[in-house]
XYZ file of N, CA and C in Angstrom:
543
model
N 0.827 -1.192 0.000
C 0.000 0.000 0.000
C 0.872 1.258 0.000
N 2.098 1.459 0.658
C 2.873 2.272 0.783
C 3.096 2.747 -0.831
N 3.644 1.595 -1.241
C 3.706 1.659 -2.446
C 3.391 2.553 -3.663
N 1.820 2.018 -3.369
C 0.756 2.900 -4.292
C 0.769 4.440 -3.470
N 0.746 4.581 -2.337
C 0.951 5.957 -2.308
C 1.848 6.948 -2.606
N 3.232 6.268 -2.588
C 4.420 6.861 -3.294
C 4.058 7.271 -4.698
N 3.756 5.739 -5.434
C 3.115 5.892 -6.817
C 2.115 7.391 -7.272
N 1.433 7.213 -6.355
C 0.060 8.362 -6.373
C 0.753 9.656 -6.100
N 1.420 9.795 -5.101
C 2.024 10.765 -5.319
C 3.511 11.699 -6.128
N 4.059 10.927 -6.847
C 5.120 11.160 -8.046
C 4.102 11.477 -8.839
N 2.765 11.105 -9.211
C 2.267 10.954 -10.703
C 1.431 12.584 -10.703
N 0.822 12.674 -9.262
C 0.471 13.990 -8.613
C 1.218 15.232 -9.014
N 2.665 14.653 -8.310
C 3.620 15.922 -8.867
C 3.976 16.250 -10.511
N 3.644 15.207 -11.030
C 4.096 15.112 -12.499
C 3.079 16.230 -12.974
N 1.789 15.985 -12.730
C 0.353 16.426 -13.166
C 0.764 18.171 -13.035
N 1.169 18.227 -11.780
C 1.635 19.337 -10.768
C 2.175 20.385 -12.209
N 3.503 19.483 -12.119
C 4.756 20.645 -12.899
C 4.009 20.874 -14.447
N 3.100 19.508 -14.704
C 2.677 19.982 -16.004
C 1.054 21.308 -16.346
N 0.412 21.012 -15.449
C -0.294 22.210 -15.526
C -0.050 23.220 -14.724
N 1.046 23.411 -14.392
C 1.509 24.854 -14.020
C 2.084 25.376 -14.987
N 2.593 24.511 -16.344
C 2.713 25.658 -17.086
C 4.147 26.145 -16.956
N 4.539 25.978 -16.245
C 5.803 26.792 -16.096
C 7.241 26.409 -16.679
N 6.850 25.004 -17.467
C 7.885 24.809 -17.998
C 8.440 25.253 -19.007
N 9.375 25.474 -19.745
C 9.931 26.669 -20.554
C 10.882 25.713 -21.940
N 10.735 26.404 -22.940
C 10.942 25.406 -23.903
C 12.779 25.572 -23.395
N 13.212 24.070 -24.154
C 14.791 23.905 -24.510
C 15.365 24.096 -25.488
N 16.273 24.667 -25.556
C 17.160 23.967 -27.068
C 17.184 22.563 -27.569
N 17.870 22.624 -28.976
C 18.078 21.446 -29.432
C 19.627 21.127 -28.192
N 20.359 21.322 -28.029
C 21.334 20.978 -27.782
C 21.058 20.250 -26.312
N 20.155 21.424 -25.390
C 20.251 20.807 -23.943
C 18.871 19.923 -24.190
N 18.134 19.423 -25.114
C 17.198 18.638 -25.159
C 18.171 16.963 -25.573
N 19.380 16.843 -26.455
C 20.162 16.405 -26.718
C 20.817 16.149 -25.620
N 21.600 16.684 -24.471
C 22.434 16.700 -23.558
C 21.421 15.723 -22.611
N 20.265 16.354 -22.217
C 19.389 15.371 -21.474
C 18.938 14.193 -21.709
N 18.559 13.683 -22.839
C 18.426 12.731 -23.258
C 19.967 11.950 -23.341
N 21.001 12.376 -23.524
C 22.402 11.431 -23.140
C 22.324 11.412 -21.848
N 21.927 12.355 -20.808
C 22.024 11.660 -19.779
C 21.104 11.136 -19.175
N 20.395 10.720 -19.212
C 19.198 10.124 -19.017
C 19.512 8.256 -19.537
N 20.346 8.639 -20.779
C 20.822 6.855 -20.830
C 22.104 6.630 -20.117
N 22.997 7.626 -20.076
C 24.281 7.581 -18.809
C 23.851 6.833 -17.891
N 22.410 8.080 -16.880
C 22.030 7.288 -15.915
C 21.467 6.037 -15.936
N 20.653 5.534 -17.089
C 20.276 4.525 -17.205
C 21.275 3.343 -17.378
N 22.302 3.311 -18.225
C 23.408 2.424 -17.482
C 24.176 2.507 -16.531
N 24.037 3.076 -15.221
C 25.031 2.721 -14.359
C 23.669 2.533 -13.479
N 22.431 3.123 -13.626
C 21.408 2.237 -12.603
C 21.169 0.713 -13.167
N 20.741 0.556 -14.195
C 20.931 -1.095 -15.042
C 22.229 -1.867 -14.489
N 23.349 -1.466 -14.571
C 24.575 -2.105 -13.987
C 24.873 -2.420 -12.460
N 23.978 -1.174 -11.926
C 24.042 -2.039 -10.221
C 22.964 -3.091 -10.173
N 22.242 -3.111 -10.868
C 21.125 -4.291 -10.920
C 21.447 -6.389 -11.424
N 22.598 -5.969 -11.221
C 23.642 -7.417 -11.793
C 23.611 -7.925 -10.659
N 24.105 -7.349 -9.563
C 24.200 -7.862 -8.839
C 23.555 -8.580 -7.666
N 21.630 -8.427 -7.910
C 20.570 -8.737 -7.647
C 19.770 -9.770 -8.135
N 19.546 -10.470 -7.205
C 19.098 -11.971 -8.227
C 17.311 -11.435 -7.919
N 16.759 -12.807 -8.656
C 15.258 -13.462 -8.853
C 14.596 -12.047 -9.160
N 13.371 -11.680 -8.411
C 12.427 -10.154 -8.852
C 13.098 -9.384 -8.348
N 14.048 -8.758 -7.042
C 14.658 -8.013 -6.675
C 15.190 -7.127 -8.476
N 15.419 -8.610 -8.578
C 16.641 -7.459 -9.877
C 15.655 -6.887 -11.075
N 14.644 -7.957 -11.597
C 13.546 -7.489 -12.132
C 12.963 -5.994 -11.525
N 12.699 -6.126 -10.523
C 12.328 -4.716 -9.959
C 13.423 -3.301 -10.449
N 14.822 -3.562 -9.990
C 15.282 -2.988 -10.263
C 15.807 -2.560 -11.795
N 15.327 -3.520 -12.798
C 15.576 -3.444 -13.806
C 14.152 -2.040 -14.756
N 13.076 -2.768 -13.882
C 12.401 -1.941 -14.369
C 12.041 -0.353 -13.605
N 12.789 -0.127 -12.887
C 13.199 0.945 -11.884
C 13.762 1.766 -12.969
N 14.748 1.513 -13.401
C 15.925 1.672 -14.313
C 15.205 1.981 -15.745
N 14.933 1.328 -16.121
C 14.032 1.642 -17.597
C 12.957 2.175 -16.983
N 11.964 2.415 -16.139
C 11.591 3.389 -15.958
C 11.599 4.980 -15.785
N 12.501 4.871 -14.951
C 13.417 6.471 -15.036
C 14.143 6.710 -16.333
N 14.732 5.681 -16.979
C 14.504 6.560 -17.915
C 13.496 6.926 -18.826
N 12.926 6.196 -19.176
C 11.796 6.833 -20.204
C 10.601 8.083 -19.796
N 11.183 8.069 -18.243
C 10.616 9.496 -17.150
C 11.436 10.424 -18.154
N 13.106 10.733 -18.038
C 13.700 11.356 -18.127
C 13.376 11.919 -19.273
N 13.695 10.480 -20.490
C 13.317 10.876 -21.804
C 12.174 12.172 -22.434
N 11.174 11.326 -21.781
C 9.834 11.737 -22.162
C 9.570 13.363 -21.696
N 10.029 13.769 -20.074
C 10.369 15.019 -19.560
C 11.693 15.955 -20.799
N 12.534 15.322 -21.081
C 13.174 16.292 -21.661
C 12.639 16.598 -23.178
N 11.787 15.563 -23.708
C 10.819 15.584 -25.270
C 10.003 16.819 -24.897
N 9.365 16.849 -23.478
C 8.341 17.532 -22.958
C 8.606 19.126 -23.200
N 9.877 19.368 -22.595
C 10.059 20.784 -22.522
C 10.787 21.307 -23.685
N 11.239 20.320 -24.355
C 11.522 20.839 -25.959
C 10.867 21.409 -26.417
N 9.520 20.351 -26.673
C 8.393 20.409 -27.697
C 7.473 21.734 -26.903
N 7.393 21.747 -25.768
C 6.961 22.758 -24.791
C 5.436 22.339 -25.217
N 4.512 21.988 -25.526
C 3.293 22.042 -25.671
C 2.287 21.045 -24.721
N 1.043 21.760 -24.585
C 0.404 20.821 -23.741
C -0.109 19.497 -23.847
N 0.484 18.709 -24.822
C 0.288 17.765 -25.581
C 1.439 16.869 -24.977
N 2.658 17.549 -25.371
C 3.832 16.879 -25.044
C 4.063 16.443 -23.161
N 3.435 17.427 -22.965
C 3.575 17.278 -20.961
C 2.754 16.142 -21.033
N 1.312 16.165 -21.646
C 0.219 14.825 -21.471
C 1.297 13.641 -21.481
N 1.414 13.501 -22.919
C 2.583 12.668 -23.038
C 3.715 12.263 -22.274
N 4.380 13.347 -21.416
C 5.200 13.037 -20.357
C 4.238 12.225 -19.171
N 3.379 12.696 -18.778
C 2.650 12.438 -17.962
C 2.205 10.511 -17.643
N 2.296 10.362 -18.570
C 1.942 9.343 -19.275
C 2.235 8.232 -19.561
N 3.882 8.565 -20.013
C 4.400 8.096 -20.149
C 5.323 7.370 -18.269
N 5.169 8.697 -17.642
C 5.411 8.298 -16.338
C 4.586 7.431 -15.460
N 3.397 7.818 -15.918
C 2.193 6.339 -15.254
C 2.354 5.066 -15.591
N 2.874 5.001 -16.994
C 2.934 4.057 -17.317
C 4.500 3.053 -16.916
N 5.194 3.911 -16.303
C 6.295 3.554 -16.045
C 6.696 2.886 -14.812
N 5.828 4.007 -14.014
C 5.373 3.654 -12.891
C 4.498 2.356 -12.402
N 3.603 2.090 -13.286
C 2.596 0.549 -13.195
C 3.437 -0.409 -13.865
N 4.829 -0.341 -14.512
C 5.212 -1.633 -14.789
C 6.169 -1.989 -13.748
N 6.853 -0.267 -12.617
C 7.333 -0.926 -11.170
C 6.783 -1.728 -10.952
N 4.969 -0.800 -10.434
C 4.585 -1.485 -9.214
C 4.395 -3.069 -9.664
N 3.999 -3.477 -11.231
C 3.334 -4.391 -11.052
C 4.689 -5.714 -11.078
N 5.580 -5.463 -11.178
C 7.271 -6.198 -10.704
C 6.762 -6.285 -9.296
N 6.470 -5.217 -8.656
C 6.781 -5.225 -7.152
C 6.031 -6.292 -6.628
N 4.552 -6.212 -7.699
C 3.323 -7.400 -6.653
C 4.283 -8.554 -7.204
N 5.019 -8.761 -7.834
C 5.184 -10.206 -8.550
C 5.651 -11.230 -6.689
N 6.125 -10.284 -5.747
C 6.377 -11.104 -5.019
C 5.520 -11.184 -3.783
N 3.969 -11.496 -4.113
C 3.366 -11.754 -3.491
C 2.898 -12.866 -4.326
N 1.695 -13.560 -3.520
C 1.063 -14.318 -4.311
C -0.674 -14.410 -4.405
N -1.316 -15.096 -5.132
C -2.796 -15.895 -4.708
C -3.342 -13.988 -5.100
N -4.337 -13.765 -4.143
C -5.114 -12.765 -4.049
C -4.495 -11.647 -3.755
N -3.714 -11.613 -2.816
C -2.768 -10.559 -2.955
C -2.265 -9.859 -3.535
N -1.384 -10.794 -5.049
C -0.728 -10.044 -5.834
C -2.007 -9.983 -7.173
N -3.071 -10.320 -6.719
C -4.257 -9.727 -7.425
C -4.536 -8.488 -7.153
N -4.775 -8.168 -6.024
C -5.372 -7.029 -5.910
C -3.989 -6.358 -5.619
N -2.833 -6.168 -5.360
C -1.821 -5.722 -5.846
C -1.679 -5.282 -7.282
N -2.201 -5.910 -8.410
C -1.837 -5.729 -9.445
C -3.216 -4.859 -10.242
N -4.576 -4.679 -9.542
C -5.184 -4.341 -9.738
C -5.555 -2.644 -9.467
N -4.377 -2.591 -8.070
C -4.118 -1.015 -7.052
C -3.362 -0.385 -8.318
N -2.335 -1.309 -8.692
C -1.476 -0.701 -8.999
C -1.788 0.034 -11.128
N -2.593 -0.886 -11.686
C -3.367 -0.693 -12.674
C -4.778 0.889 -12.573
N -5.208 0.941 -11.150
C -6.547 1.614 -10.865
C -5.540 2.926 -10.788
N -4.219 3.274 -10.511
C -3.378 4.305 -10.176
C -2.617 4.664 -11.741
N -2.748 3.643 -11.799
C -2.202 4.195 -13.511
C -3.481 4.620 -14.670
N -4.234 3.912 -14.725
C -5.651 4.439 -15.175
C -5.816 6.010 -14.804
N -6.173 6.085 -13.449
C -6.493 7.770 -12.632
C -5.485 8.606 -13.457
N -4.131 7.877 -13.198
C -3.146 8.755 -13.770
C -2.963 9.454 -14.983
N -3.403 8.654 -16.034
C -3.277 8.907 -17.586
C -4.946 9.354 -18.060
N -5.527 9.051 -17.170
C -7.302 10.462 -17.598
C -6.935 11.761 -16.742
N -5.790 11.256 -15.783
C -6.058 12.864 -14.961
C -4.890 14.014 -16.331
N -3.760 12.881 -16.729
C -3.002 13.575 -17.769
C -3.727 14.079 -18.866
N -4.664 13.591 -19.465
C -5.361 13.504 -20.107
C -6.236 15.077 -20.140
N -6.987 15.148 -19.058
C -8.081 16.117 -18.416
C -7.184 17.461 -18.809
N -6.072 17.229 -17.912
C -4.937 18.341 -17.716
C -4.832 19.179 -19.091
N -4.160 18.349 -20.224
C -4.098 18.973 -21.254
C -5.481 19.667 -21.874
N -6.602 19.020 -22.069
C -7.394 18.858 -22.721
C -7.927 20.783 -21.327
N -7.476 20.599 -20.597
C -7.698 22.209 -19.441
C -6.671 23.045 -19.980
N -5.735 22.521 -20.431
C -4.501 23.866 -20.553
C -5.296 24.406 -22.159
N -5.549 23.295 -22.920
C -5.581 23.698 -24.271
C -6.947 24.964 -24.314
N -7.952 24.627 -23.239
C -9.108 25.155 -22.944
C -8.825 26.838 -22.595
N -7.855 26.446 -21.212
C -7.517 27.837 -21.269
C -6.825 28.468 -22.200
N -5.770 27.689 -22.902
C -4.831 28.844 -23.753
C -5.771 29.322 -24.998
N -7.126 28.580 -25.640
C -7.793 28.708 -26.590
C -9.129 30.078 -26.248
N -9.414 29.843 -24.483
C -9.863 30.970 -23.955
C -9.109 32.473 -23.802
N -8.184 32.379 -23.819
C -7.330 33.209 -23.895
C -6.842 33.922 -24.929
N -6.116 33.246 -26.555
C -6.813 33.615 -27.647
C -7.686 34.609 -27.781
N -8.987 33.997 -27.526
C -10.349 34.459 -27.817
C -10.807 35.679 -27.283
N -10.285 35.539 -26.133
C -10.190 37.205 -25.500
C -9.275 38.105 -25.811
N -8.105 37.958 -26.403
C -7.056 38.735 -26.960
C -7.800 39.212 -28.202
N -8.490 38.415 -28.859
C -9.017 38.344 -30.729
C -9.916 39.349 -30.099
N -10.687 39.468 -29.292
C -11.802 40.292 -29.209
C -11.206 41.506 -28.323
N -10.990 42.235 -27.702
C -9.985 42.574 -27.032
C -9.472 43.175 -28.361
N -8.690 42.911 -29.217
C -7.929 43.142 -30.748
C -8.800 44.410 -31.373
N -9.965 43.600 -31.266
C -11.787 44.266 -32.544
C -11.851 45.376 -31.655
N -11.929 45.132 -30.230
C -12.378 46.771 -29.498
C -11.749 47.617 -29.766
N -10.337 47.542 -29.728
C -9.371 48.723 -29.942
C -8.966 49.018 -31.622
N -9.622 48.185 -32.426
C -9.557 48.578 -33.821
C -10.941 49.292 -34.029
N -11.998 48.887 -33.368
C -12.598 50.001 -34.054
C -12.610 51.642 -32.935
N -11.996 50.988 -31.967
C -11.810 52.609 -31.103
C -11.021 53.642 -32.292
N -10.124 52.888 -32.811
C -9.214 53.629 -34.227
C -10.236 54.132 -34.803
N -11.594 53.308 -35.315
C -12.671 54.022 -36.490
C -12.829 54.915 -36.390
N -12.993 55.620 -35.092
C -13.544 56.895 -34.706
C -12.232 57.850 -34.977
N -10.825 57.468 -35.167
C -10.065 58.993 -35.327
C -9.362 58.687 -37.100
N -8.819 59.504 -37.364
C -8.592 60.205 -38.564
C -6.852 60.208 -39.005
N -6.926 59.657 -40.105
C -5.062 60.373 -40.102
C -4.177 59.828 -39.757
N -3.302 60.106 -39.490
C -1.868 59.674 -38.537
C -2.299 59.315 -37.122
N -3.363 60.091 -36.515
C -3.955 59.058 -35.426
C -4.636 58.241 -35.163
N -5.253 57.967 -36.602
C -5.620 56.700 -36.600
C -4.849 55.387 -37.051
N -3.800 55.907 -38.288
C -3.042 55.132 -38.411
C -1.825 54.091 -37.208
N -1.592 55.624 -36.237
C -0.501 55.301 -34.857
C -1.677 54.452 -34.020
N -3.090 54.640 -33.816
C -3.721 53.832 -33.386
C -3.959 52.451 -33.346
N -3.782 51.866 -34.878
C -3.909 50.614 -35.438
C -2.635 50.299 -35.287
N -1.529 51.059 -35.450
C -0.481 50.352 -35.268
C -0.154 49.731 -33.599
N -0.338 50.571 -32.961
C -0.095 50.278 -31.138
C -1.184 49.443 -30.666
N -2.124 49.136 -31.703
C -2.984 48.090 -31.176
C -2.948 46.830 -31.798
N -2.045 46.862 -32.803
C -1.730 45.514 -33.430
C -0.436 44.912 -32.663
N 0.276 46.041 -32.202
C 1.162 45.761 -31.359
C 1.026 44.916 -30.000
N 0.347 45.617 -29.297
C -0.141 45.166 -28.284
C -0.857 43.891 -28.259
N -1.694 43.846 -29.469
C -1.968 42.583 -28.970
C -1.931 41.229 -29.952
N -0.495 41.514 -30.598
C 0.057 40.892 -31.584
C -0.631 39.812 -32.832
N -0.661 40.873 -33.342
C -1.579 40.903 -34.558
C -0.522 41.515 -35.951
């Protein structure tokens, strides 16, 4: 159970950093740089995992390929910068996350690692409609937003109708400006 709450809460924070918005596009180069390290780290976490026998190492194997395709998918994310691409991060982390946990139930058994495998499926589900929701809210607002700029745009072009000349011309211009048009 611990488990799934750890789970629940990484996927929380993921949701977190992605509709806040605040992530900021990358270059090609440091989108490049991250993604090498992201497989760096992924072989020297894969390589301590040798030394772990039966599911232990399974676990840790998919620990390992999990983080990275976290990493991956996060540094695709802030490249591409769009609310599409975070879904996608998002997503990609649930899903990364439910092939831990479901390693982790492997070492239970009977009903247990049933409903183990079922917690851990119901958390990845939540996870990838809540990613889902998220975008499908950012796109809402940024398309609301738009829409009020476009209109917003029309008021102050026809406030121009009313003057004449060079002040109407400096009018249309500082209002195309403003609200980039």
């Amino acid at each position: 159970m611990r488990n799934i709450q750890m789970l629940v809460s990484a996927v929380a924070t993921s949701l977190f950093l992605m509709a806040s918005g605040t992530a900021s596009a990358t270059t090609k180069a440091e989108y490049n740089a991250a993604k090498d390290k992201a497989k760096a780290e992924y072989k020297i976490a894969d390589d301590k995992c040798g030394s772990l026998a039966s599911n232990a190492k399974d676990i840790c194997k998919a620990e390992a390929k999990g983080a990275r395709k976290k990493a991956d998918a996060n540094a695709e994310a802030e490249y591409k910068n769009t609310p599409k691409a975070r879904q996608d991060a998002a997503i990609t982390a649930a899903d990364a996350d439910y092939d831990v946990a479901k390693e982790k139930c492997d070492d239970k058994a009977g009903n247990d690692k049933d409903v183990c495998v079922k917690e851990a499926k119901a958390v990845q589900t939540k996870a990838r409609g809540d990613a889902k929701a998220m975008q499908k809210s950012t796109t809402a607002r940024n398309d609301a937003a738009e829409d009020t700029r476009d209109a917003k745009y029309k008021v102050a072009m026809e406030k121009c109708d009313g003057l004449a000349g060079d002040a109407k011309d400096g009018c249309q211009k500082s209002a195309k400006a403003k609200y980039g048009k």
